[in-house]
Structure formats: C-alpha cells, structure tokens
Amino acid sequence: MDSVDRKICRIIQTDGKISSAEIAEAVGVSVSTANDRVRRLASAGVIVEWRGVLDPVLVGAGLCGFIMIDMAYAGEAEACTSLKAQAEVLELHHISGPHSYLMKVRVQNTQALQRFLQDKVKLLAAVQKTETIMTLDTLKETTAVLIPPPPVES
C-alpha cells in the first residue's frame, strides 16, 4: 500500500458511501484510478466488507456487555464456533491473562443478557466460568483502524 491507498482507506472507513469522484478529488487522482485502487484494495482483502453502522440503542440493543470466559481445552474449538455464530456477539478475542476469551455483546437489557448467558454461553461444555461487565455509557465505539504512514525507505 502506498500513501494514496492509505488515504483512500482512511476516507472510506470514515464514509463508506463516499463517491468515487469524491475519493478521487480528495486524494488527487482520476475517478477511474480511484475506482481501480478501491477494487484492488478489496481484492487484496484490505477492505473486508461494506456495511452500514447502526445506532444500537435505536434498534433495541442498548446494553453493551463484555464477558470474560474461562474455557477448558476440550471442546474449546466447538464452543468458539458456537459463540461466533450468535447474533449478540460483536467481538470474540482469544486473550492472554487469567481468562481465555473476551467477548463483546449487545443485547436489549439485563434480562436479555442473562438469557444469553444461560441459554447460549454457559451450556457450552468447554465453558468453565464467565465474568460479565456491563457498560454504563459508551463514549467511543468504532471499527476505524489507525492506518500508520508508509515505512520510510533508507
């Protein structure tokens, strides 16, 4: 990725609906070049997906929770497959430290969180223990990735 590709990536992760003409103008290339670069970034797997970002409160998923999960090795892969398939799960990370996994979920309320834990998490054979933290307020939530400048060649 050169500096133009990096600029394009910064732009489209801020506004995925931006037109090719606007991208071209912002980075100083022709519209066809901008289109080609976006296609190439998508083909290379840099652009993973195009989607809308919804307000979780307005769609009925206002409670954000972080669940730390301790798992046994036996059945761990199956448990992860099951958890990744759950619509409530936004993120699932294998982590270092005292817990095995950190999972971010969004649900309607505390009752929905309790049902999710009982019906979809704690029933998994590998799950040994969970610890849940609920957020009181979300001050920042983004999928935008910091894109460092290209390496300086010597």
PDB file of C-alpha atoms in Angstrom:
ATOM      1  CA  MET A   1       0.000   0.000   0.000  1.00  0.00           C
ATOM      2  CA  ASP A   2       1.338   3.386  -0.956  1.00  0.00           C
ATOM      3  CA  SER A   3       0.353   6.755   0.512  1.00  0.00           C
ATOM      4  CA  VAL A   4      -2.609   7.145  -1.898  1.00  0.00           C
ATOM      5  CA  ASP A   5      -4.019   3.739  -0.880  1.00  0.00           C
ATOM      6  CA  ARG A   6      -3.618   4.725   2.777  1.00  0.00           C
ATOM      7  CA  LYS A   7      -5.507   7.980   2.164  1.00  0.00           C
ATOM      8  CA  ILE A   8      -8.278   6.075   0.387  1.00  0.00           C
ATOM      9  CA  CYS A   9      -8.533   3.643   3.312  1.00  0.00           C
ATOM     10  CA  ARG A  10      -8.793   6.499   5.815  1.00  0.00           C
ATOM     11  CA  ILE A  11     -11.543   8.113   3.754  1.00  0.00           C
ATOM     12  CA  ILE A  12     -13.697   5.043   3.140  1.00  0.00           C
ATOM     13  CA  GLN A  13     -13.596   3.804   6.720  1.00  0.00           C
ATOM     14  CA  THR A  14     -14.978   7.198   7.748  1.00  0.00           C
ATOM     15  CA  ASP A  15     -17.603   7.303   4.995  1.00  0.00           C
ATOM     16  CA  GLY A  16     -18.327   4.070   3.136  1.00  0.00           C
ATOM     17  CA  LYS A  17     -20.893   5.781   0.912  1.00  0.00           C
ATOM     18  CA  ILE A  18     -18.489   8.355  -0.472  1.00  0.00           C
ATOM     19  CA  SER A  19     -18.483   8.512  -4.268  1.00  0.00           C
ATOM     20  CA  SER A  20     -15.527   7.589  -6.433  1.00  0.00           C
ATOM     21  CA  ALA A  21     -15.430  11.187  -7.664  1.00  0.00           C
ATOM     22  CA  GLU A  22     -15.127  12.474  -4.097  1.00  0.00           C
ATOM     23  CA  ILE A  23     -12.373   9.950  -3.316  1.00  0.00           C
ATOM     24  CA  ALA A  24     -10.539  10.914  -6.499  1.00  0.00           C
ATOM     25  CA  GLU A  25     -10.730  14.612  -5.648  1.00  0.00           C
ATOM     26  CA  ALA A  26      -9.608  14.049  -2.047  1.00  0.00           C
ATOM     27  CA  VAL A  27      -6.516  12.045  -2.989  1.00  0.00           C
ATOM     28  CA  GLY A  28      -5.647  13.792  -6.253  1.00  0.00           C
ATOM     29  CA  VAL A  29      -6.211  11.036  -8.803  1.00  0.00           C
ATOM     30  CA  SER A  30      -8.669  10.436 -11.635  1.00  0.00           C
ATOM     31  CA  VAL A  31     -12.023   8.788 -10.945  1.00  0.00           C
ATOM     32  CA  SER A  32     -11.011   5.656 -12.870  1.00  0.00           C
ATOM     33  CA  THR A  33      -7.773   5.430 -10.859  1.00  0.00           C
ATOM     34  CA  ALA A  34      -9.724   5.815  -7.618  1.00  0.00           C
ATOM     35  CA  ASN A  35     -12.120   3.050  -8.727  1.00  0.00           C
ATOM     36  CA  ASP A  36      -9.225   0.769  -9.680  1.00  0.00           C
ATOM     37  CA  ARG A  37      -7.488   1.347  -6.360  1.00  0.00           C
ATOM     38  CA  VAL A  38     -10.646   0.652  -4.328  1.00  0.00           C
ATOM     39  CA  ARG A  39     -11.239  -2.552  -6.332  1.00  0.00           C
ATOM     40  CA  ARG A  40      -7.617  -3.603  -5.800  1.00  0.00           C
ATOM     41  CA  LEU A  41      -7.832  -2.908  -2.039  1.00  0.00           C
ATOM     42  CA  ALA A  42     -10.982  -5.037  -1.866  1.00  0.00           C
ATOM     43  CA  SER A  43      -9.440  -7.869  -3.922  1.00  0.00           C
ATOM     44  CA  ALA A  44      -6.339  -7.851  -1.697  1.00  0.00           C
ATOM     45  CA  GLY A  45      -8.533  -8.228   1.409  1.00  0.00           C
ATOM     46  CA  VAL A  46      -7.666  -4.784   2.816  1.00  0.00           C
ATOM     47  CA  ILE A  47     -11.323  -3.755   2.538  1.00  0.00           C
ATOM     48  CA  VAL A  48     -13.058  -6.594   4.329  1.00  0.00           C
ATOM     49  CA  GLU A  49     -16.703  -5.591   3.924  1.00  0.00           C
ATOM     50  CA  TRP A  50     -19.097  -2.755   3.171  1.00  0.00           C
ATOM     51  CA  ARG A  51     -21.884  -2.197   5.650  1.00  0.00           C
ATOM     52  CA  GLY A  52     -23.982   0.345   7.470  1.00  0.00           C
ATOM     53  CA  VAL A  53     -23.311   1.123  11.110  1.00  0.00           C
ATOM     54  CA  LEU A  54     -26.489   1.256  13.181  1.00  0.00           C
ATOM     55  CA  ASP A  55     -27.251   3.004  16.456  1.00  0.00           C
ATOM     56  CA  PRO A  56     -27.611   0.048  18.852  1.00  0.00           C
ATOM     57  CA  VAL A  57     -29.996   1.918  21.167  1.00  0.00           C
ATOM     58  CA  LEU A  58     -32.377   2.790  18.339  1.00  0.00           C
ATOM     59  CA  VAL A  59     -32.527  -0.822  17.131  1.00  0.00           C
ATOM     60  CA  GLY A  60     -33.131  -2.267  20.605  1.00  0.00           C
ATOM     61  CA  ALA A  61     -29.635  -3.453  21.546  1.00  0.00           C
ATOM     62  CA  GLY A  62     -28.698  -0.740  24.018  1.00  0.00           C
ATOM     63  CA  LEU A  63     -26.938  -2.877  26.597  1.00  0.00           C
ATOM     64  CA  CYS A  64     -23.264  -3.473  25.874  1.00  0.00           C
ATOM     65  CA  GLY A  65     -21.509  -6.163  27.847  1.00  0.00           C
ATOM     66  CA  PHE A  66     -18.024  -7.587  27.982  1.00  0.00           C
ATOM     67  CA  ILE A  67     -17.813 -11.217  29.044  1.00  0.00           C
ATOM     68  CA  MET A  68     -14.584 -12.864  30.073  1.00  0.00           C
ATOM     69  CA  ILE A  69     -14.759 -16.603  29.549  1.00  0.00           C
ATOM     70  CA  ASP A  70     -12.602 -19.351  31.015  1.00  0.00           C
ATOM     71  CA  MET A  71     -12.605 -22.454  28.815  1.00  0.00           C
ATOM     72  CA  ALA A  72     -11.309 -25.979  29.022  1.00  0.00           C
ATOM     73  CA  TYR A  73      -9.191 -27.084  26.088  1.00  0.00           C
ATOM     74  CA  ALA A  74     -11.541 -29.993  25.393  1.00  0.00           C
ATOM     75  CA  GLY A  75     -14.389 -28.574  23.322  1.00  0.00           C
ATOM     76  CA  GLU A  76     -12.853 -25.103  23.017  1.00  0.00           C
ATOM     77  CA  ALA A  77     -12.944 -25.016  19.200  1.00  0.00           C
ATOM     78  CA  GLU A  78     -16.598 -26.082  19.127  1.00  0.00           C
ATOM     79  CA  ALA A  79     -17.506 -23.512  21.778  1.00  0.00           C
ATOM     80  CA  CYS A  80     -15.794 -20.739  19.795  1.00  0.00           C
ATOM     81  CA  THR A  81     -17.618 -21.794  16.637  1.00  0.00           C
ATOM     82  CA  SER A  82     -20.919 -21.667  18.512  1.00  0.00           C
ATOM     83  CA  LEU A  83     -20.198 -18.277  20.084  1.00  0.00           C
ATOM     84  CA  LYS A  84     -19.114 -16.723  16.776  1.00  0.00           C
ATOM     85  CA  ALA A  85     -22.446 -17.788  15.263  1.00  0.00           C
ATOM     86  CA  GLN A  86     -24.511 -15.898  17.853  1.00  0.00           C
ATOM     87  CA  ALA A  87     -26.008 -12.618  16.592  1.00  0.00           C
ATOM     88  CA  GLU A  88     -25.497 -10.978  20.000  1.00  0.00           C
ATOM     89  CA  VAL A  89     -21.726 -11.447  19.778  1.00  0.00           C
ATOM     90  CA  LEU A  90     -19.977  -8.471  18.202  1.00  0.00           C
ATOM     91  CA  GLU A  91     -16.412  -9.492  19.028  1.00  0.00           C
ATOM     92  CA  LEU A  92     -14.667 -12.594  20.350  1.00  0.00           C
ATOM     93  CA  HIS A  93     -10.986 -12.376  21.233  1.00  0.00           C
ATOM     94  CA  HIS A  94      -8.607 -15.087  22.462  1.00  0.00           C
ATOM     95  CA  ILE A  95      -6.663 -13.230  25.153  1.00  0.00           C
ATOM     96  CA  SER A  96      -3.704 -13.573  27.482  1.00  0.00           C
ATOM     97  CA  GLY A  97      -4.053 -13.308  31.245  1.00  0.00           C
ATOM     98  CA  PRO A  98      -6.334 -15.058  33.701  1.00  0.00           C
ATOM     99  CA  HIS A  99      -9.191 -15.594  31.227  1.00  0.00           C
ATOM    100  CA  SER A 100      -9.294 -17.466  27.924  1.00  0.00           C
ATOM    101  CA  TYR A 101     -11.558 -15.184  25.866  1.00  0.00           C
ATOM    102  CA  LEU A 102     -13.039 -11.701  25.884  1.00  0.00           C
ATOM    103  CA  MET A 103     -16.412 -11.355  24.181  1.00  0.00           C
ATOM    104  CA  LYS A 104     -18.308  -8.154  23.420  1.00  0.00           C
ATOM    105  CA  VAL A 105     -22.075  -8.473  23.156  1.00  0.00           C
ATOM    106  CA  ARG A 106     -25.031  -6.178  22.592  1.00  0.00           C
ATOM    107  CA  VAL A 107     -28.490  -7.081  23.813  1.00  0.00           C
ATOM    108  CA  GLN A 108     -31.695  -5.295  24.749  1.00  0.00           C
ATOM    109  CA  ASN A 109     -31.418  -5.275  28.546  1.00  0.00           C
ATOM    110  CA  THR A 110     -30.115  -7.163  31.596  1.00  0.00           C
ATOM    111  CA  GLN A 111     -32.775  -9.856  31.250  1.00  0.00           C
ATOM    112  CA  ALA A 112     -31.701 -10.493  27.666  1.00  0.00           C
ATOM    113  CA  LEU A 113     -28.075 -10.655  28.810  1.00  0.00           C
ATOM    114  CA  GLN A 114     -28.983 -13.203  31.484  1.00  0.00           C
ATOM    115  CA  ARG A 115     -30.883 -15.348  28.942  1.00  0.00           C
ATOM    116  CA  PHE A 116     -27.975 -15.127  26.504  1.00  0.00           C
ATOM    117  CA  LEU A 117     -25.524 -16.287  29.172  1.00  0.00           C
ATOM    118  CA  GLN A 118     -27.776 -19.108  30.371  1.00  0.00           C
ATOM    119  CA  ASP A 119     -29.003 -20.349  27.005  1.00  0.00           C
ATOM    120  CA  LYS A 120     -26.051 -19.770  24.693  1.00  0.00           C
ATOM    121  CA  VAL A 121     -22.843 -19.474  26.699  1.00  0.00           C
ATOM    122  CA  LYS A 122     -22.923 -21.438  29.935  1.00  0.00           C
ATOM    123  CA  LEU A 123     -24.448 -24.513  28.264  1.00  0.00           C
ATOM    124  CA  LEU A 124     -21.293 -24.995  26.186  1.00  0.00           C
ATOM    125  CA  ALA A 125     -19.275 -27.890  27.604  1.00  0.00           C
ATOM    126  CA  ALA A 126     -15.917 -26.088  27.410  1.00  0.00           C
ATOM    127  CA  VAL A 127     -17.136 -23.007  29.293  1.00  0.00           C
ATOM    128  CA  GLN A 128     -15.962 -23.270  32.873  1.00  0.00           C
ATOM    129  CA  LYS A 129     -16.581 -19.751  34.174  1.00  0.00           C
ATOM    130  CA  THR A 130     -17.740 -16.339  32.983  1.00  0.00           C
ATOM    131  CA  GLU A 131     -17.295 -12.836  34.342  1.00  0.00           C
ATOM    132  CA  THR A 132     -19.512 -10.097  32.910  1.00  0.00           C
ATOM    133  CA  ILE A 133     -19.024  -6.342  32.852  1.00  0.00           C
ATOM    134  CA  MET A 134     -21.873  -4.135  31.653  1.00  0.00           C
ATOM    135  CA  THR A 135     -21.192  -0.662  30.327  1.00  0.00           C
ATOM    136  CA  LEU A 136     -22.959   2.338  31.820  1.00  0.00           C
ATOM    137  CA  ASP A 137     -22.243   4.614  28.861  1.00  0.00           C
ATOM    138  CA  THR A 138     -20.360   4.222  25.584  1.00  0.00           C
ATOM    139  CA  LEU A 139     -18.086   7.194  24.998  1.00  0.00           C
ATOM    140  CA  LYS A 140     -16.427   5.855  21.849  1.00  0.00           C
ATOM    141  CA  GLU A 141     -17.136   2.816  19.711  1.00  0.00           C
ATOM    142  CA  THR A 142     -15.627   2.485  16.266  1.00  0.00           C
ATOM    143  CA  THR A 143     -14.398  -0.014  13.735  1.00  0.00           C
ATOM    144  CA  ALA A 144     -11.964   2.513  12.230  1.00  0.00           C
ATOM    145  CA  VAL A 145      -8.385   1.226  12.278  1.00  0.00           C
ATOM    146  CA  LEU A 146      -5.417   3.546  12.749  1.00  0.00           C
ATOM    147  CA  ILE A 147      -3.503   3.451   9.470  1.00  0.00           C
ATOM    148  CA  PRO A 148       0.161   4.249  10.029  1.00  0.00           C
ATOM    149  CA  PRO A 149       2.140   6.124   7.386  1.00  0.00           C
ATOM    150  CA  PRO A 150       4.135   4.034   4.936  1.00  0.00           C
ATOM    151  CA  PRO A 151       7.554   2.957   6.181  1.00  0.00           C
ATOM    152  CA  VAL A 152      10.373   5.358   5.398  1.00  0.00           C
ATOM    153  CA  GLU A 153      12.840   3.866   2.958  1.00  0.00           C
ATOM    154  CA  SER A 154      16.506   4.491   3.663  1.00  0.00           C
TER     155      SER A 154
END
